[in-house]
Amino acid sequence: MSQQTTKTKRYKLTLTLLSPVHIGTGEAYTPLNFTIDKDENGKNKVFVFDEVEFFNALEPKDKEEFVKKSGDLRELHAFIKQQKEVAKQISRKKINVAEDGVNDEEKGLVKKFETLGHNQINRFQICRTYRNSNFGAPLIPGSSLKGAVATALADSGKSEEWLKENMRLVSLSDSETAKISFVGTAKNVRRFDEAGKANGKPTLPVFTEYLRSTRPLTATLDLKGGVSMDEIKCACKARYKSLFDEEFTQTNALKYIKEEFKKLKNLSLKENEFLLRVGKHSGFSAVTTKGATFKDPKSGQIKKKAYTTWLINSLPFGWVKCAYEEV
């Protein structure tokens, strides 16, 4: 007797990025493999280059100078800035410093780069976002999307055993690649006004590469049985829409969030739409189920909710609206 097979159902996902997405890699750009300068259109860019290719492109006398300065990071950094035209010519990628023209974040990054002290060079870095290994283009990996879906299903009451058995039947592709990425200023701020606290000002900035596409990105979702598209939609709507609504109750963080995001306060979702929150700095609540706890790294206390949130260029991290259609 032949075993009945379940037909795979395929869905096209259209991903609209409501806020910046940073997929952490644990890697960073350092001042010895990038320079910041204006491009042919007069806009600041981060020009990322390979150090060996940079050295090989130098004139013989400049190579000797490079070797002489290689023992002093500050002098080497100054030398690279002097030879920025060489670095720009052999750069492997250009990253936008600002999304909407010159702003305070852009000025801060450029000024920081130009005035690096000796003790700052090895600490100044730009956290890299995930890129396709074949083309080097930024995207949202399918593993990040699938992880967000699994968290929502777990939060809906699905057991660990059920998830282990059924999530293997769910396949999510990487999103299509975005044409460009940006460098922004990430800061950690307290979510709510709290009595007895002196202020709620942001922490020192962390320069971070992120994905923000003006056009929707697409991905493919295959279901081979075990879980339905309706279950995924309902679980994600229940989980992430409530977290999204919480963004607008953060009395302190809202002071730093841009109006463009505040306009999404009454976001409504169509029947075939749901939200996900993906990537690094999405927040403790987005990557755990209700009732989960964590140990505060500073106080050592066990807490049930996060009291701070990360913003980048005054926007929350990781919000994606997903629309689906069967194909």
Short mmCIF file of C-alpha atoms in Angstrom, two decimals:
data_model
loop_
_atom_site.label_atom_id
_atom_site.label_comp_id
_atom_site.label_asym_id
_atom_site.label_seq_id
_atom_site.Cartn_x
_atom_site.Cartn_y
_atom_site.Cartn_z
CA MET A 1 0.00 0.00 0.00
CA SER A 2 1.60 3.28 -1.15
CA GLN A 3 2.10 6.06 1.36
CA GLN A 4 0.11 9.19 0.63
CA THR A 5 2.22 12.29 0.12
CA THR A 6 1.18 15.82 0.99
CA LYS A 7 1.36 18.30 -1.86
CA THR A 8 3.66 21.21 -1.18
CA LYS A 9 1.95 24.58 -1.10
CA ARG A 10 4.03 27.53 -2.24
CA TYR A 11 3.43 31.13 -1.27
CA LYS A 12 5.01 34.34 -2.45
CA LEU A 13 5.80 36.67 0.45
CA THR A 14 6.00 40.40 -0.18
CA LEU A 15 8.05 42.02 2.58
CA THR A 16 7.59 45.72 3.29
CA LEU A 17 10.22 47.05 5.68
CA LEU A 18 8.47 49.36 8.14
CA SER A 19 11.73 50.14 9.94
CA PRO A 20 15.47 49.41 9.55
CA VAL A 21 16.59 45.76 9.69
CA HIS A 22 20.04 44.69 10.90
CA ILE A 23 20.91 41.00 10.65
CA GLY A 24 23.91 40.57 12.92
CA THR A 25 26.95 38.66 11.68
CA GLY A 26 29.44 39.28 14.48
CA GLU A 27 31.67 41.03 11.93
CA ALA A 28 32.49 44.70 11.53
CA TYR A 29 34.12 47.16 9.17
CA THR A 30 37.16 48.84 10.74
CA PRO A 31 38.93 52.14 9.86
CA LEU A 32 41.69 50.12 8.19
CA ASN A 33 39.36 48.65 5.56
CA PHE A 34 37.03 51.53 4.82
CA THR A 35 37.14 55.25 4.26
CA ILE A 36 34.37 57.83 4.28
CA ASP A 37 34.18 60.41 1.52
CA LYS A 38 31.76 61.96 -0.95
CA ASP A 39 30.83 60.12 -4.13
CA GLU A 40 30.42 61.62 -7.60
CA ASN A 41 27.04 63.03 -6.54
CA GLY A 42 28.44 64.77 -3.48
CA LYS A 43 26.91 62.33 -0.97
CA ASN A 44 28.87 60.74 1.86
CA LYS A 45 29.56 57.04 1.41
CA VAL A 46 31.45 54.36 3.28
CA PHE A 47 33.90 52.89 0.74
CA VAL A 48 34.85 49.36 1.85
CA PHE A 49 38.07 47.92 0.42
CA ASP A 50 40.43 44.98 0.82
CA GLU A 51 43.70 45.93 2.55
CA VAL A 52 45.83 43.74 0.26
CA GLU A 53 44.24 45.19 -2.88
CA PHE A 54 44.78 48.68 -1.44
CA PHE A 55 48.47 47.99 -0.86
CA ASN A 56 48.94 46.51 -4.33
CA ALA A 57 47.31 49.58 -5.92
CA LEU A 58 49.76 52.00 -4.28
CA GLU A 59 52.74 53.55 -6.05
CA PRO A 60 56.13 52.03 -5.02
CA LYS A 61 57.08 55.00 -2.83
CA ASP A 62 53.65 54.91 -1.16
CA LYS A 63 54.06 51.19 -0.47
CA GLU A 64 57.24 51.97 1.43
CA GLU A 65 55.38 54.62 3.42
CA PHE A 66 52.58 52.15 4.18
CA VAL A 67 55.09 49.62 5.55
CA LYS A 68 56.76 52.28 7.71
CA LYS A 69 53.46 53.31 9.26
CA SER A 70 52.01 49.80 9.67
CA GLY A 71 53.16 49.61 13.30
CA ASP A 72 51.11 52.63 14.35
CA LEU A 73 47.35 52.40 13.82
CA ARG A 74 46.81 56.15 14.03
CA GLU A 75 49.48 56.91 11.44
CA LEU A 76 48.22 54.11 9.20
CA HIS A 77 44.67 55.46 9.45
CA ALA A 78 45.93 58.95 8.53
CA PHE A 79 47.84 57.48 5.58
CA ILE A 80 44.73 55.69 4.29
CA LYS A 81 42.78 58.95 4.48
CA GLN A 82 45.52 60.65 2.45
CA GLN A 83 45.24 57.87 -0.13
CA LYS A 84 41.44 57.82 -0.10
CA GLU A 85 41.20 58.15 -3.89
CA VAL A 86 43.06 54.85 -4.23
CA ALA A 87 40.77 53.27 -1.65
CA LYS A 88 37.69 54.56 -3.48
CA GLN A 89 38.88 53.25 -6.84
CA ILE A 90 39.42 49.69 -5.59
CA SER A 91 36.48 49.63 -3.12
CA ARG A 92 34.32 46.52 -3.19
CA LYS A 93 31.16 48.19 -1.96
CA LYS A 94 29.70 51.60 -1.21
CA ILE A 95 27.36 52.02 1.73
CA ASN A 96 25.12 55.05 2.14
CA VAL A 97 25.89 57.11 5.23
CA ALA A 98 22.53 58.89 5.30
CA GLU A 99 19.07 57.88 4.18
CA ASP A 100 17.59 61.31 3.60
CA GLY A 101 20.42 63.78 3.15
CA VAL A 102 22.75 65.26 5.73
CA ASN A 103 21.45 64.86 9.27
CA ASP A 104 22.86 64.82 12.79
CA GLU A 105 23.63 61.09 12.60
CA GLU A 106 25.62 61.55 9.40
CA LYS A 107 27.53 64.52 10.75
CA GLY A 108 28.35 62.53 13.89
CA LEU A 109 29.70 59.55 11.96
CA VAL A 110 31.81 61.64 9.58
CA LYS A 111 33.20 63.81 12.38
CA LYS A 112 34.02 60.74 14.48
CA PHE A 113 35.86 59.15 11.56
CA GLU A 114 37.84 62.31 10.80
CA THR A 115 38.97 62.90 14.41
CA LEU A 116 39.81 59.40 15.62
CA GLY A 117 42.38 59.38 18.39
CA HIS A 118 45.05 56.73 18.89
CA ASN A 119 43.02 54.89 21.54
CA GLN A 120 39.83 55.03 19.50
CA ILE A 121 40.89 53.49 16.20
CA ASN A 122 40.75 49.86 17.32
CA ARG A 123 37.37 50.47 18.99
CA PHE A 124 35.70 52.42 16.19
CA GLN A 125 33.79 50.08 13.91
CA ILE A 126 30.64 49.67 11.87
CA CYS A 127 28.67 46.51 12.66
CA ARG A 128 28.02 44.64 9.42
CA THR A 129 24.64 43.35 8.33
CA TYR A 130 24.18 39.99 6.60
CA ARG A 131 25.00 39.84 2.89
CA ASN A 132 24.57 37.19 0.22
CA SER A 133 27.82 35.22 -0.03
CA ASN A 134 27.63 34.98 -3.83
CA PHE A 135 26.91 38.60 -4.73
CA GLY A 136 27.73 40.46 -1.52
CA ALA A 137 24.33 42.16 -1.52
CA PRO A 138 22.28 42.78 1.67
CA LEU A 139 19.14 40.73 2.25
CA ILE A 140 16.99 39.09 4.95
CA PRO A 141 17.97 35.41 5.30
CA GLY A 142 15.22 32.82 5.32
CA SER A 143 16.47 31.57 8.69
CA SER A 144 15.60 34.94 10.27
CA LEU A 145 12.10 34.89 8.80
CA LYS A 146 11.56 31.26 9.82
CA GLY A 147 12.79 31.96 13.35
CA ALA A 148 10.27 34.77 13.75
CA VAL A 149 7.47 32.49 12.53
CA ALA A 150 8.54 29.69 14.91
CA THR A 151 8.54 32.11 17.87
CA ALA A 152 4.98 33.19 17.04
CA LEU A 153 3.80 29.58 16.77
CA ALA A 154 5.46 28.73 20.09
CA ASP A 155 3.75 31.72 21.66
CA SER A 156 0.41 30.48 20.32
CA GLY A 157 0.77 27.33 22.41
CA LYS A 158 2.58 24.92 20.11
CA SER A 159 4.87 22.62 22.09
CA GLU A 160 8.58 22.26 21.55
CA GLU A 161 7.98 18.73 20.29
CA TRP A 162 5.34 19.95 17.83
CA LEU A 163 7.66 22.68 16.55
CA LYS A 164 10.52 20.24 16.09
CA GLU A 165 8.30 17.90 14.11
CA ASN A 166 6.46 20.45 11.97
CA MET A 167 8.88 23.35 11.39
CA ARG A 168 11.10 21.00 9.37
CA LEU A 169 8.23 20.97 6.86
CA VAL A 170 8.41 24.75 6.51
CA SER A 171 10.93 26.18 4.02
CA LEU A 172 11.58 29.90 3.74
CA SER A 173 13.92 31.31 1.13
CA ASP A 174 16.18 34.30 1.59
CA SER A 175 14.58 37.52 0.49
CA GLU A 176 15.64 39.01 -2.80
CA THR A 177 18.62 41.30 -2.42
CA ALA A 178 18.31 45.01 -1.76
CA LYS A 179 20.24 47.38 -3.98
CA ILE A 180 21.74 49.41 -1.15
CA SER A 181 22.35 49.46 2.59
CA PHE A 182 22.88 52.30 5.02
CA VAL A 183 25.03 53.12 8.02
CA GLY A 184 23.16 54.51 10.99
CA THR A 185 23.62 55.42 14.63
CA ALA A 186 22.14 52.83 17.01
CA LYS A 187 21.37 53.88 20.57
CA ASN A 188 19.83 52.15 23.56
CA VAL A 189 17.12 54.13 25.38
CA ARG A 190 14.86 53.46 28.33
CA ARG A 191 11.37 52.52 27.17
CA PHE A 192 9.32 54.23 29.86
CA ASP A 193 9.56 57.26 32.13
CA GLU A 194 10.40 55.96 35.59
CA ALA A 195 10.13 57.76 38.91
CA GLY A 196 13.49 58.35 40.57
CA LYS A 197 15.47 58.06 37.34
CA ALA A 198 17.58 61.12 36.51
CA ASN A 199 16.98 61.02 32.77
CA GLY A 200 16.27 58.74 29.87
CA LYS A 201 18.94 59.88 27.46
CA PRO A 202 20.34 57.40 24.94
CA THR A 203 23.59 55.52 25.50
CA LEU A 204 26.72 56.14 23.44
CA PRO A 205 26.10 55.42 19.74
CA VAL A 206 26.98 52.19 17.97
CA PHE A 207 27.49 52.66 14.25
CA THR A 208 25.54 49.95 12.43
CA GLU A 209 24.87 48.91 8.84
CA TYR A 210 21.22 48.23 8.15
CA LEU A 211 18.76 47.34 5.42
CA ARG A 212 15.99 49.75 4.50
CA SER A 213 14.42 49.22 1.10
CA THR A 214 12.04 51.70 -0.48
CA ARG A 215 10.58 48.86 -2.52
CA PRO A 216 9.14 45.62 -1.11
CA LEU A 217 11.36 42.53 -1.13
CA THR A 218 10.02 39.10 -2.03
CA ALA A 219 10.66 35.64 -0.58
CA THR A 220 9.18 32.18 -1.04
CA LEU A 221 7.45 30.07 1.62
CA ASP A 222 6.91 26.33 1.05
CA LEU A 223 4.61 24.29 3.31
CA LYS A 224 4.88 20.52 3.07
CA GLY A 225 2.16 19.73 5.60
CA GLY A 226 2.06 19.94 9.37
CA VAL A 227 1.20 23.62 9.59
CA SER A 228 -1.09 25.73 7.46
CA MET A 229 -0.70 29.25 6.13
CA ASP A 230 -3.72 30.26 8.18
CA GLU A 231 -2.06 29.02 11.39
CA ILE A 232 1.08 30.99 10.60
CA LYS A 233 -0.88 34.14 9.79
CA CYS A 234 -3.01 33.97 12.94
CA ALA A 235 -0.04 33.24 15.21
CA CYS A 236 2.05 36.07 13.74
CA LYS A 237 -0.81 38.56 13.87
CA ALA A 238 -1.53 37.73 17.50
CA ARG A 239 2.13 37.87 18.52
CA TYR A 240 3.64 40.74 16.61
CA LYS A 241 0.72 43.15 16.19
CA SER A 242 0.41 43.47 19.97
CA LEU A 243 4.17 44.08 20.26
CA PHE A 244 3.97 46.62 17.46
CA ASP A 245 1.18 48.47 19.27
CA GLU A 246 3.35 48.54 22.41
CA GLU A 247 5.89 50.66 20.53
CA PHE A 248 3.49 53.59 20.83
CA THR A 249 3.06 53.26 24.60
CA GLN A 250 6.77 53.71 25.41
CA THR A 251 6.55 57.11 27.07
CA ASN A 252 10.30 57.76 27.12
CA ALA A 253 11.41 56.06 23.88
CA LEU A 254 8.75 57.90 21.89
CA LYS A 255 10.57 61.16 22.61
CA TYR A 256 13.36 59.93 20.32
CA ILE A 257 11.31 58.20 17.61
CA LYS A 258 10.72 59.97 14.30
CA GLU A 259 7.28 61.13 13.21
CA GLU A 260 7.40 58.89 10.13
CA PHE A 261 7.15 55.84 12.38
CA LYS A 262 4.62 57.39 14.74
CA LYS A 263 2.27 57.71 11.76
CA LEU A 264 2.03 53.90 11.74
CA LYS A 265 0.32 53.89 15.14
CA ASN A 266 -3.06 52.80 13.75
CA LEU A 267 -1.63 50.37 11.21
CA SER A 268 -4.32 48.02 9.88
CA LEU A 269 -3.58 44.66 8.30
CA LYS A 270 -5.44 43.05 5.43
CA GLU A 271 -6.68 39.47 5.54
CA ASN A 272 -3.52 38.20 3.84
CA GLU A 273 -1.07 40.31 5.89
CA PHE A 274 0.78 39.89 9.16
CA LEU A 275 3.77 41.40 10.94
CA LEU A 276 7.18 39.96 11.80
CA ARG A 277 10.05 41.40 13.78
CA VAL A 278 13.44 40.18 12.62
CA GLY A 279 17.13 40.77 13.17
CA LYS A 280 19.37 41.98 15.96
CA HIS A 281 18.05 44.52 18.48
CA SER A 282 14.47 43.38 17.88
CA GLY A 283 14.04 43.22 21.62
CA PHE A 284 13.66 40.49 24.23
CA SER A 285 9.88 40.31 23.85
CA ALA A 286 10.05 39.67 20.11
CA VAL A 287 12.37 36.66 20.34
CA THR A 288 10.83 34.91 23.35
CA THR A 289 7.41 33.62 24.33
CA LYS A 290 5.17 35.24 26.92
CA GLY A 291 6.29 34.64 30.48
CA ALA A 292 9.95 34.17 29.57
CA THR A 293 12.52 35.79 31.84
CA PHE A 294 16.08 37.00 31.46
CA LYS A 295 18.95 37.95 33.73
CA ASP A 296 19.81 41.65 33.66
CA PRO A 297 23.55 41.83 32.81
CA LYS A 298 24.08 44.87 35.05
CA SER A 299 22.01 44.15 38.15
CA GLY A 300 21.89 40.35 37.93
CA GLN A 301 18.16 40.49 38.63
CA ILE A 302 15.68 38.20 36.87
CA LYS A 303 13.26 40.26 34.77
CA LYS A 304 10.16 39.47 32.73
CA LYS A 305 10.31 42.39 30.32
CA ALA A 306 12.89 44.66 28.76
CA TYR A 307 13.12 48.17 30.18
CA THR A 308 15.21 49.53 27.32
CA THR A 309 14.96 49.42 23.54
CA TRP A 310 17.35 49.99 20.65
CA LEU A 311 16.73 52.67 18.03
CA ILE A 312 18.70 53.38 14.87
CA ASN A 313 18.55 56.87 13.40
CA SER A 314 15.58 57.37 15.75
CA LEU A 315 13.63 54.38 14.43
CA PRO A 316 12.92 50.95 16.01
CA PHE A 317 14.65 47.89 14.60
CA GLY A 318 13.23 45.03 12.62
CA TRP A 319 9.57 45.63 11.73
CA VAL A 320 8.44 43.90 8.53
CA LYS A 321 4.92 43.67 7.08
CA CYS A 322 4.33 40.43 5.16
CA ALA A 323 1.68 39.90 2.49
CA TYR A 324 1.23 36.41 1.03
CA GLU A 325 -0.39 34.82 -2.00
CA GLU A 326 -0.42 31.20 -3.10
CA VAL A 327 1.40 30.49 -6.35
#
